[in-house]
XYZ file of C-alpha atoms in Angstrom:
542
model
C 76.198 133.264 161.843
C 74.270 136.689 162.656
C 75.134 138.704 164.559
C 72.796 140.437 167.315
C 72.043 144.032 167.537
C 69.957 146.805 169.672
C 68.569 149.804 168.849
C 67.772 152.898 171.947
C 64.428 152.391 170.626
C 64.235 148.928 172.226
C 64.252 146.897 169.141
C 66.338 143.972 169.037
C 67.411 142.722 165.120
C 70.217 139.904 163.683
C 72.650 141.158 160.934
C 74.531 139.380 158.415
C 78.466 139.415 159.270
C 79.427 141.054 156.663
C 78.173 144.272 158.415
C 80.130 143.960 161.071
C 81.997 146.982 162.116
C 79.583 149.396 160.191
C 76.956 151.331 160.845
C 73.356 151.550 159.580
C 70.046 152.997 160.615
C 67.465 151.685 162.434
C 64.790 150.726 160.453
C 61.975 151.858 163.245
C 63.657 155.185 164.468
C 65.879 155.460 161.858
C 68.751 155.735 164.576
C 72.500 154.559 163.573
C 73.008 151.123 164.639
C 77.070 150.353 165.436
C 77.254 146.397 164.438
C 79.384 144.813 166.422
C 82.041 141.692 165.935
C 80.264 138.709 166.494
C 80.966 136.543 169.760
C 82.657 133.549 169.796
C 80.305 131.453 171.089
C 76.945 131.413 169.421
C 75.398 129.447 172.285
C 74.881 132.451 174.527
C 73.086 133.866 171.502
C 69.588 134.078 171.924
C 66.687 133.241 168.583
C 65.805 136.691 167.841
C 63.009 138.625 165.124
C 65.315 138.835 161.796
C 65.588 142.222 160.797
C 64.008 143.828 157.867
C 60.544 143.772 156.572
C 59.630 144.552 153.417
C 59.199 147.985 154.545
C 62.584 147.774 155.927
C 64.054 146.608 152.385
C 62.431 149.885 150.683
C 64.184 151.891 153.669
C 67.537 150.289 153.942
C 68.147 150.625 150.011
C 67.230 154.291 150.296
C 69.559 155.281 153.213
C 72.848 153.091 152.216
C 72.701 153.435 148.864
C 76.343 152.502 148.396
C 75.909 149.002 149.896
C 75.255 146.557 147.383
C 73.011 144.128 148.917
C 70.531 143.849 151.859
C 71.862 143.931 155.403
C 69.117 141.667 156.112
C 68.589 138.086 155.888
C 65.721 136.596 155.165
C 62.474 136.284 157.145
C 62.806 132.740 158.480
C 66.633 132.079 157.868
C 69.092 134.117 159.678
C 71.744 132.594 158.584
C 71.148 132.639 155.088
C 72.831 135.579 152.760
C 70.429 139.120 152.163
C 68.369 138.982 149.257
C 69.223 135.086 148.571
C 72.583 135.123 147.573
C 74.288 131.893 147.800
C 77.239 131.445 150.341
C 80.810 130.973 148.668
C 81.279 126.974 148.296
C 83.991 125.408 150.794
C 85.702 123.187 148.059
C 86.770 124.356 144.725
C 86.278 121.774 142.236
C 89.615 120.585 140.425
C 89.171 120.203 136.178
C 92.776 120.000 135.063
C 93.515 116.577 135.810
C 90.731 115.096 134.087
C 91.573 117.348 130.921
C 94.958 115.922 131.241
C 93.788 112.434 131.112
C 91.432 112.921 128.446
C 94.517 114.434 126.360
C 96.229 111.561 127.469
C 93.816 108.624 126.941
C 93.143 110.876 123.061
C 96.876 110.619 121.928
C 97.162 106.852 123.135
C 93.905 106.124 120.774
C 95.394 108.098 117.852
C 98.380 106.411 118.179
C 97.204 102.856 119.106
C 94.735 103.402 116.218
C 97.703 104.486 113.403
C 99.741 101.310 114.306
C 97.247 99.322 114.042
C 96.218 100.535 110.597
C 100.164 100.573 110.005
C 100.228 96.987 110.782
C 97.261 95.780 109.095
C 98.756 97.438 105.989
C 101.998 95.815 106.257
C 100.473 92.316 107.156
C 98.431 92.497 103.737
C 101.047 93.660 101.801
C 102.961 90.976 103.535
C 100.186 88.643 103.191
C 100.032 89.527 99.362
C 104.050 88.850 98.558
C 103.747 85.637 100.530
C 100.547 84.658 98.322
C 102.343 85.694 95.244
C 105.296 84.158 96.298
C 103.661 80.688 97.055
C 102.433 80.510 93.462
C 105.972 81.276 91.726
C 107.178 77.464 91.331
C 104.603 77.024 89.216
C 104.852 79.849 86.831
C 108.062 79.466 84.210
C 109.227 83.114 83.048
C 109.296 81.920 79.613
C 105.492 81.380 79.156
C 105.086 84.198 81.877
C 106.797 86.579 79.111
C 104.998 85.074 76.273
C 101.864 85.805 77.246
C 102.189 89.393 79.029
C 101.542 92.497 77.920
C 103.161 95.267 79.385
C 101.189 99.035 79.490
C 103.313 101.509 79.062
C 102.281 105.132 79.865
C 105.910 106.738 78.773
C 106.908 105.527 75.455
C 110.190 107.022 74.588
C 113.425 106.540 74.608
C 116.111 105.240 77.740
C 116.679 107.627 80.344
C 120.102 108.698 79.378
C 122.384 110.693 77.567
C 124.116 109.211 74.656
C 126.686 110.232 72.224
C 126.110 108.729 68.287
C 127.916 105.618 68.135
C 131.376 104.670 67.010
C 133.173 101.158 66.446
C 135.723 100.590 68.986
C 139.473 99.963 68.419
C 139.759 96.167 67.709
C 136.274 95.678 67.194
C 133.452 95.132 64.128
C 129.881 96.388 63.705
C 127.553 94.295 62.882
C 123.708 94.449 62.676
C 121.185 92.246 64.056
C 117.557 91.665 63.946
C 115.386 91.685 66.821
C 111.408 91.852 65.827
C 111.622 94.651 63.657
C 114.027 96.154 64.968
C 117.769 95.969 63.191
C 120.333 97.399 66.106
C 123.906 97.749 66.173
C 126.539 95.289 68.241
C 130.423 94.890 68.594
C 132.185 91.940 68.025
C 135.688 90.761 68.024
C 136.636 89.582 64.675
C 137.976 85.867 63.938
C 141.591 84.706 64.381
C 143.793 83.990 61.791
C 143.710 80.541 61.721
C 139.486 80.765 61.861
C 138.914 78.449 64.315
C 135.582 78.591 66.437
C 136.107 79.636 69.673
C 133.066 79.677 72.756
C 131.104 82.853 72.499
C 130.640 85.339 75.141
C 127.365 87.912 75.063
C 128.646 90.774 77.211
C 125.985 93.374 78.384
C 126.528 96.743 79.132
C 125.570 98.746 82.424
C 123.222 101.920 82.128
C 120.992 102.673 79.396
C 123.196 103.956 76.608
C 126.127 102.493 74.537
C 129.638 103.709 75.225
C 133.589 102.439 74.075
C 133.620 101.998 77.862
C 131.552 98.936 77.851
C 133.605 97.456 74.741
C 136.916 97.873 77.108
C 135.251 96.278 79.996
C 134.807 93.071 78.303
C 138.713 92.798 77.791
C 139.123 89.840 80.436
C 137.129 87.933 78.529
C 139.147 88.006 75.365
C 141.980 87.390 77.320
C 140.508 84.311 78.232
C 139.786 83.371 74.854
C 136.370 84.278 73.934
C 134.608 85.871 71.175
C 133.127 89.052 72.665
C 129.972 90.425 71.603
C 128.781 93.760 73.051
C 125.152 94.536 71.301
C 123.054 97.680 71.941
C 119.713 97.821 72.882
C 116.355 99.477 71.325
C 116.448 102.907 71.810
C 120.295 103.370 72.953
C 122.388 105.764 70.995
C 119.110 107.018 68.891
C 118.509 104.325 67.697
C 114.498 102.762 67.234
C 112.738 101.279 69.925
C 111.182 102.132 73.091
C 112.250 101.897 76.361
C 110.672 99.315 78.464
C 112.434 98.581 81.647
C 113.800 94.969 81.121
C 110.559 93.563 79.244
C 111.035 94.212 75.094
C 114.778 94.385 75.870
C 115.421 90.101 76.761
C 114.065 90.118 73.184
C 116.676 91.964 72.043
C 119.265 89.954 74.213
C 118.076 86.579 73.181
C 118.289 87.829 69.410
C 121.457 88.992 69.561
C 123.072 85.580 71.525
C 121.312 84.193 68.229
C 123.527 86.281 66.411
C 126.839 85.795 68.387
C 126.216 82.178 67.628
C 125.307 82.319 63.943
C 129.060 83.732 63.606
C 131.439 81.041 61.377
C 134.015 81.148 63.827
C 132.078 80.888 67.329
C 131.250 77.454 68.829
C 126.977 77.389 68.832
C 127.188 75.540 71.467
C 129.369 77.489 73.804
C 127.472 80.591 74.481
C 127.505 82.224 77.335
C 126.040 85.447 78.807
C 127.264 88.208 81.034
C 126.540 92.061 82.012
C 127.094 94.829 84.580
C 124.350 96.822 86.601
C 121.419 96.951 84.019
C 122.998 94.155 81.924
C 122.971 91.740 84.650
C 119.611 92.277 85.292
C 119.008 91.230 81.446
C 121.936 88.765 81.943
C 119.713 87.112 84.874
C 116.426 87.617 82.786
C 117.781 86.187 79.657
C 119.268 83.153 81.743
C 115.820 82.233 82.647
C 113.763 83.436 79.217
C 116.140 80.514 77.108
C 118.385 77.782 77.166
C 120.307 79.006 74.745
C 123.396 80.091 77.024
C 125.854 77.205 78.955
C 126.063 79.696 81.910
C 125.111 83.342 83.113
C 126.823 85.784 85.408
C 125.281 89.156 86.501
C 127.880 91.342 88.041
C 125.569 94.100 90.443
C 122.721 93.251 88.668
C 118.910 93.972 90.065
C 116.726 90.928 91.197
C 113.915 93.466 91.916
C 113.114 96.357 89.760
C 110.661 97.737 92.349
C 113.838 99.237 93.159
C 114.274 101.371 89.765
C 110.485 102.517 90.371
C 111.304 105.972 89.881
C 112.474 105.500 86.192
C 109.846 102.839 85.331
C 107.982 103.467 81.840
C 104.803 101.101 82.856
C 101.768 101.781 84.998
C 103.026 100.954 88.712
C 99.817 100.947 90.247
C 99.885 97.325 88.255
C 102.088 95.032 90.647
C 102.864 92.179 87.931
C 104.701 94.985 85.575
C 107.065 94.764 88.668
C 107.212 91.115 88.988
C 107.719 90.266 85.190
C 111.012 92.912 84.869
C 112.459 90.715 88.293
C 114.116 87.646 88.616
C 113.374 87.287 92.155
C 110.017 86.283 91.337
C 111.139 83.421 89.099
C 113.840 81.997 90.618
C 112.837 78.399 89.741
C 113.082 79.305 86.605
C 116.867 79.635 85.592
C 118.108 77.247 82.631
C 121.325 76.954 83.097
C 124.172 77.911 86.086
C 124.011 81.343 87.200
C 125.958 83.317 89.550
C 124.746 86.405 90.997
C 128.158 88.864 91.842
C 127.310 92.144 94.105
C 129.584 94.522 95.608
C 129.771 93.798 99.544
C 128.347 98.037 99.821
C 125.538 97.078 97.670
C 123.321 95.754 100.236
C 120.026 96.480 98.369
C 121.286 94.379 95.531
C 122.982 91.653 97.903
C 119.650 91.225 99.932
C 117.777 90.439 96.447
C 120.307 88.813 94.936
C 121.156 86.090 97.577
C 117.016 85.674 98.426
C 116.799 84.925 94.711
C 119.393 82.079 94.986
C 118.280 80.457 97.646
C 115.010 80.451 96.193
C 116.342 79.011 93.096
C 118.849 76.570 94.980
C 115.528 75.170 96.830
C 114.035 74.512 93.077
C 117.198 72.252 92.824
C 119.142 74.806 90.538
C 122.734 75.315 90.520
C 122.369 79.441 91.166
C 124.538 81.164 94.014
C 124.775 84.529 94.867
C 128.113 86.205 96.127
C 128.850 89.334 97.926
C 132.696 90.580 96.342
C 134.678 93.369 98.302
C 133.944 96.841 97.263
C 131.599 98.806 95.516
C 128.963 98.773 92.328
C 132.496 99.766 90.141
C 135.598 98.826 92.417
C 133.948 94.699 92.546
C 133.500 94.591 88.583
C 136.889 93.898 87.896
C 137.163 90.945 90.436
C 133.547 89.399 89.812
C 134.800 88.879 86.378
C 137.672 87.138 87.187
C 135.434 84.965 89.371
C 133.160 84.368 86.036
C 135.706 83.508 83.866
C 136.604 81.065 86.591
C 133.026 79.728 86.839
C 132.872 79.747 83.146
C 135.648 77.549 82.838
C 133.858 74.818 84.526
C 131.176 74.372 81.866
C 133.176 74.426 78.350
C 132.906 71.872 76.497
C 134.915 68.344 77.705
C 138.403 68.535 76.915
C 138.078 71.803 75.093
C 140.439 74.538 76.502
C 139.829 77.681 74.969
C 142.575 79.386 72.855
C 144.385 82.567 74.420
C 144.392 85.559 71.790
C 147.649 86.692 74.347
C 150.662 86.312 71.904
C 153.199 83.715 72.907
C 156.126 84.564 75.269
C 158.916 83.809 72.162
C 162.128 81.393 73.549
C 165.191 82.745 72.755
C 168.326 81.555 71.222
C 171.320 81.580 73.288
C 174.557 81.333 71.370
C 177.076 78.357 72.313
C 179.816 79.161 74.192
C 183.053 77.173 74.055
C 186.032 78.124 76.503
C 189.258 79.372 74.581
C 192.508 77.780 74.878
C 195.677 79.556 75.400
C 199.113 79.106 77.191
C 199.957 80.575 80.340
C 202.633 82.958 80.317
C 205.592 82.677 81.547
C 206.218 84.465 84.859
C 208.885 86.533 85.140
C 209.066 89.649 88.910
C 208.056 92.427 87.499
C 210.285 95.798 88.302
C 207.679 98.125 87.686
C 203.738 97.523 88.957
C 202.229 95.603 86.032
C 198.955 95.489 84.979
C 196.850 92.237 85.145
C 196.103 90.233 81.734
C 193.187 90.255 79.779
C 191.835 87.006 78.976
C 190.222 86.632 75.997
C 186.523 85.556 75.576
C 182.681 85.766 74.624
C 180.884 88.182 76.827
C 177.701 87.071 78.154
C 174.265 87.987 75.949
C 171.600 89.294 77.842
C 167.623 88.548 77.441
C 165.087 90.310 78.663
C 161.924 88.065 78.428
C 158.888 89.802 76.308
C 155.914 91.400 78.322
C 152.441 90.203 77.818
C 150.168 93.372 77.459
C 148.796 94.914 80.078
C 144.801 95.618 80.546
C 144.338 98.839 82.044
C 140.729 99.417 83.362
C 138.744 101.808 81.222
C 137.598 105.715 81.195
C 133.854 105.237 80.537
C 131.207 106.188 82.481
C 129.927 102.612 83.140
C 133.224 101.857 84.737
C 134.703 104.665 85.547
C 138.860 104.685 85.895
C 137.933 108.093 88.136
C 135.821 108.048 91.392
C 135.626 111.989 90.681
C 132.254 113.084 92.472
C 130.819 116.179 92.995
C 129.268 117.242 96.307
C 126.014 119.433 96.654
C 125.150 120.674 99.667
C 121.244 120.617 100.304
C 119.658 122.746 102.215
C 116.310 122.228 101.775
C 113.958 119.702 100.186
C 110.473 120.021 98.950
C 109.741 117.574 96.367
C 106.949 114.929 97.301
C 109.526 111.605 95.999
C 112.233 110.306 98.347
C 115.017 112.520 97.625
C 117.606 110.342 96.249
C 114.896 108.839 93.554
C 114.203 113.140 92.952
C 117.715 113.634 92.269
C 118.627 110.542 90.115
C 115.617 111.595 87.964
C 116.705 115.058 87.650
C 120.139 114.444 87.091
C 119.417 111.125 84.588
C 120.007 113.242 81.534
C 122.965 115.071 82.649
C 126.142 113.796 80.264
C 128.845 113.914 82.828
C 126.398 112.597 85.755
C 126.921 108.665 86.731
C 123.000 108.207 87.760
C 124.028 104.785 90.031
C 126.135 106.999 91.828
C 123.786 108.966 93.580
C 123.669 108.970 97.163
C 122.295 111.155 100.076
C 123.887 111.966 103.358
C 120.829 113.415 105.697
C 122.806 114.002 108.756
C 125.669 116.201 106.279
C 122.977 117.762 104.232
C 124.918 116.799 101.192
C 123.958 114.714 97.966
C 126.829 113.283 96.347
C 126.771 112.712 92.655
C 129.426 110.456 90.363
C 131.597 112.027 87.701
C 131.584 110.200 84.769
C 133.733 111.604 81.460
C 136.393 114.730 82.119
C 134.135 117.658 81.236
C 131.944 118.541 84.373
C 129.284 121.544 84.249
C 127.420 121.797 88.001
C 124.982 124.790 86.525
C 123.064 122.666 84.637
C 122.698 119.881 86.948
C 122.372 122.794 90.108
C 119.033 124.135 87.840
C 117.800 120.534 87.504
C 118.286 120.150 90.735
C 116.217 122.729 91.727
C 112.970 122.290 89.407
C 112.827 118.909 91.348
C 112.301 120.671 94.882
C 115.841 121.125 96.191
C 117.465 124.092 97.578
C 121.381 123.458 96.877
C 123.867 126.023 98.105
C 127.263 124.853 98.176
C 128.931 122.754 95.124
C 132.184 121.406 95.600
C 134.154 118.878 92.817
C 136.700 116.161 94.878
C 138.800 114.691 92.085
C 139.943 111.264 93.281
């Protein structure tokens, strides 16, 4: 509101508030002006001339040149600011909580949005297995195999170290054919008698050869068969390329051809097992021939999806997976399987027991089962469980002859009791020391010992569970890190690649000591070219 002045001149003019309590001159005289504080009530305010002209303006600006603006309001609105400035607004308008929304409403798109792409991703990959899976019953893996051509973009040999290969102790080399291929296998020679005896295809874990393997098999001669232990193309520098479980059920079916072609193994008795790797061929081979009376894969792989970060073949091509996996053909096993894991494998139990009850829905007699321990402490066991299910499908009335030598009887002399005459008694004067009656003294037996199997020193089933602990302090590789490490560490002798394992909330990677000579700077440098940064090393002997 303006407030209302008067000059000694007798002019009357309205000033802005702002002025109030200064003093300015009079535009007509040019006399100082005191503005007072405005009244309270406006009412008894009468409509006076608004000051200033434009005369006024020019005069004003010249004689308060400090003051920034007019004094004066403007010819027909007293009220209204000098010079048409704009009054201060009453409410100040409030942006934040719309900026908050939108920041709000932005992440719940973004991550509404990335689910749903998430999702859709998952549903077709889901959508995809369940297609694939739908079609399995009528695909056999035999033809399957027949017909497909695997593309391999690494063509070399298995990813493992390997030392030149040497017969084992109660074992014979022989050579067998497979393609073009002639690789070396172990086999237990005949008894004396030559009698044929069932035959037993034993296949090692891992990708190289080792005496190891030969002493794992021992159970099995116990129970009376003939043993065969063959290598595979590539292994032990031998020819051949590696090929992930496709080229190599060629060599497994060729060498139960050779087991059988033996004089003094039953042809018709052949059965197959193996350990890690080998019972994924022991699986594979089950379903590529009917050659075998039964199959047992001790911790072997039903999906090979799982070994993706040692696979030779072009994995942007789904059916190189799918051929290399029994999973995918479980309706088509040809005789009695059993699938052993160790209850802590739970990767290989998952597969393993959806495999079986696929196959068990196809009508086949396949079971999967989980035994106490580990992928090395439930070897030992799962055997004796095969040899158990083996036992089941010999030949009728054919008991298998134990290469355990007979627990001798032995001869106990004859014994007849003496006779003499009692002696006369006469009481004695002195102490007298009692008689010694005559007679035989007892023969003592101790009854012979079978042998003993003690569990052997290779890698592939290690008498040790020696690791050696790296702590990790950093990671910066682009593959998950255990896959990093297991193919860094692959060709490290003394390293036991299956056990690998990574604790994230120790910052640790564990790693499996296979053999007695351990050297951590070589495996530390690997290590590192694959992205980790490892401080700490530390060797628990166990």
């Amino acid at each position: 509101m303006s407030i209302v002045v008067a000059c000694r001149c007798g002019k009357r003019f309205s000033a802005q508030p702002y002025l109030a309590g200064k003093r300015v001159n009079c535009p007509e005289c040019g006399s100082p002006i005191a503005i007072p504080t405005p009244q309270p009530d406006p009412q008894q305010t009468p409509a006076l001339e608004p000051l200033g002209t434009s005369s006024g303006d020019d005069f004003w600006n010249e004689t308060i040149a400090s003051t920034p603006t007019s004094p004066f309001a403007g010819k027909t609105a007293p009220a209204s600011p000098a010079f048409g400035v704009s009054s201060p607004s009453k409410r100040q308008f409030k942006v934040w909580p719309f900026v908050v929304a939108g920041v709000v409403a932005a992440v719940l798109i973004l991550v509404c949005g990335g689910g749903f792409l998430i999702w859709s991703k998952v549903s077709s990959f889901v959508g995809q297995e369940r297609e694939w899976v739908s079609t399995l019953p009528e695909e056999d893996y035999a033809d399957v195999r027949r017909s497909f051509r695997t593309d391999l973009v690494q063509r070399g040999a298995p990813p493992q170290e390997w030392e030149p290969l040497s017969t084992p102790d109660g074992a014979k080399r022989i050579d067998y054919r497979s393609g073009n291929l002639t690789l070396a296998a172990f086999v237990d020679p005949p008894l004396s008698d030559d009698s044929e005896r069932p035959g037993l295809l034993f296949l090692h874990g891992g990708f190289a050869y080792g005496d190891g393997d030969w002493e794992m098999a021992q159970p099995y001669r116990d129970a009376g068969y003939v043993v065969m232990t063959p290598t595979l193309r590539g292994e032990n520098g031998q020819s051949g390329k590696f090929t992930l479980y496709f080229d190599e059920v060629g060599d497994v079916l060729a060498a139960a051809d050779a087991l059988a072609a033996l004089p003094y193994v039953d042809d018709e008795q052949i059965f197959v097992a193996g350990h890690s790797a080998g019972g994924s061929l022991a699986a594979l081979a089950a379903m590529a021939s009917d050659r075998f009376r039964a199959a047992a894969s001790l911790s072997g792989c039903m999906d090979q999806r799982l070994n993706a970060d040692i696979a030779p073949f072009r994995q942007s091509d789904e059916r190189e997976f799918q051929v290399r996996s029994p999973r995918y053909y479980a309706s088509s096993f040809k005789c009695p399987t059993r699938l052993y894991v160790g209850s802590q494998e739970i990767l290989l139990a998952s597969s393993a027991e959806g495999t079986a009850t696929r196959a068990r829905k196809a009508g086949l007699d396949v079971q999967a089962q989980r035994i106490p321990g580990d992928h090395f402490t439930s070897v030992t066991p799962a055997i004796r469980h095969s040899i158990t299910f083996f036992r089941r499908h010999l030949k009728s009335g054919f008991t298998p002859r134990m290469t355990l030598p007979p627990i001798a009887t032995p001869e106990v002399p004859s014994f007849e009791p003496p006779t003499f005459e009692p002696p006369t008694f006469e009481p004695p004067t002195s102490p007298v020391t009692p008689p010694t009656i005559p007679g035989p003294s007892s023969p003592s037996y101790t009854p012979p010992r079978p042998p003993s199997f003690t569990p052997p020193s290779h890698p592939s089933f290690s008498q040790s569970r020696a690791v050696v602990v790296f702590e990790i302090l950093g990671y910066e590789g682009r593959m998950p890190k255990r896959s990093a490490a297991r193919h860094a560490l692959i060709r490290i002798p003394w390293v036991d690649p299956v056990r690998i394992e990574v604790n994230e909330s120790a910052g640790t990677l564990t790693v499996g000591v296979r053999g007695r000579s351990v050297s951590t700077a070589a495996a530390k440098s690997a290590l590192e070219q694959a992205g980790f940064q490892v401080g700490a090393t530390t060797y628990k002997g166990q």
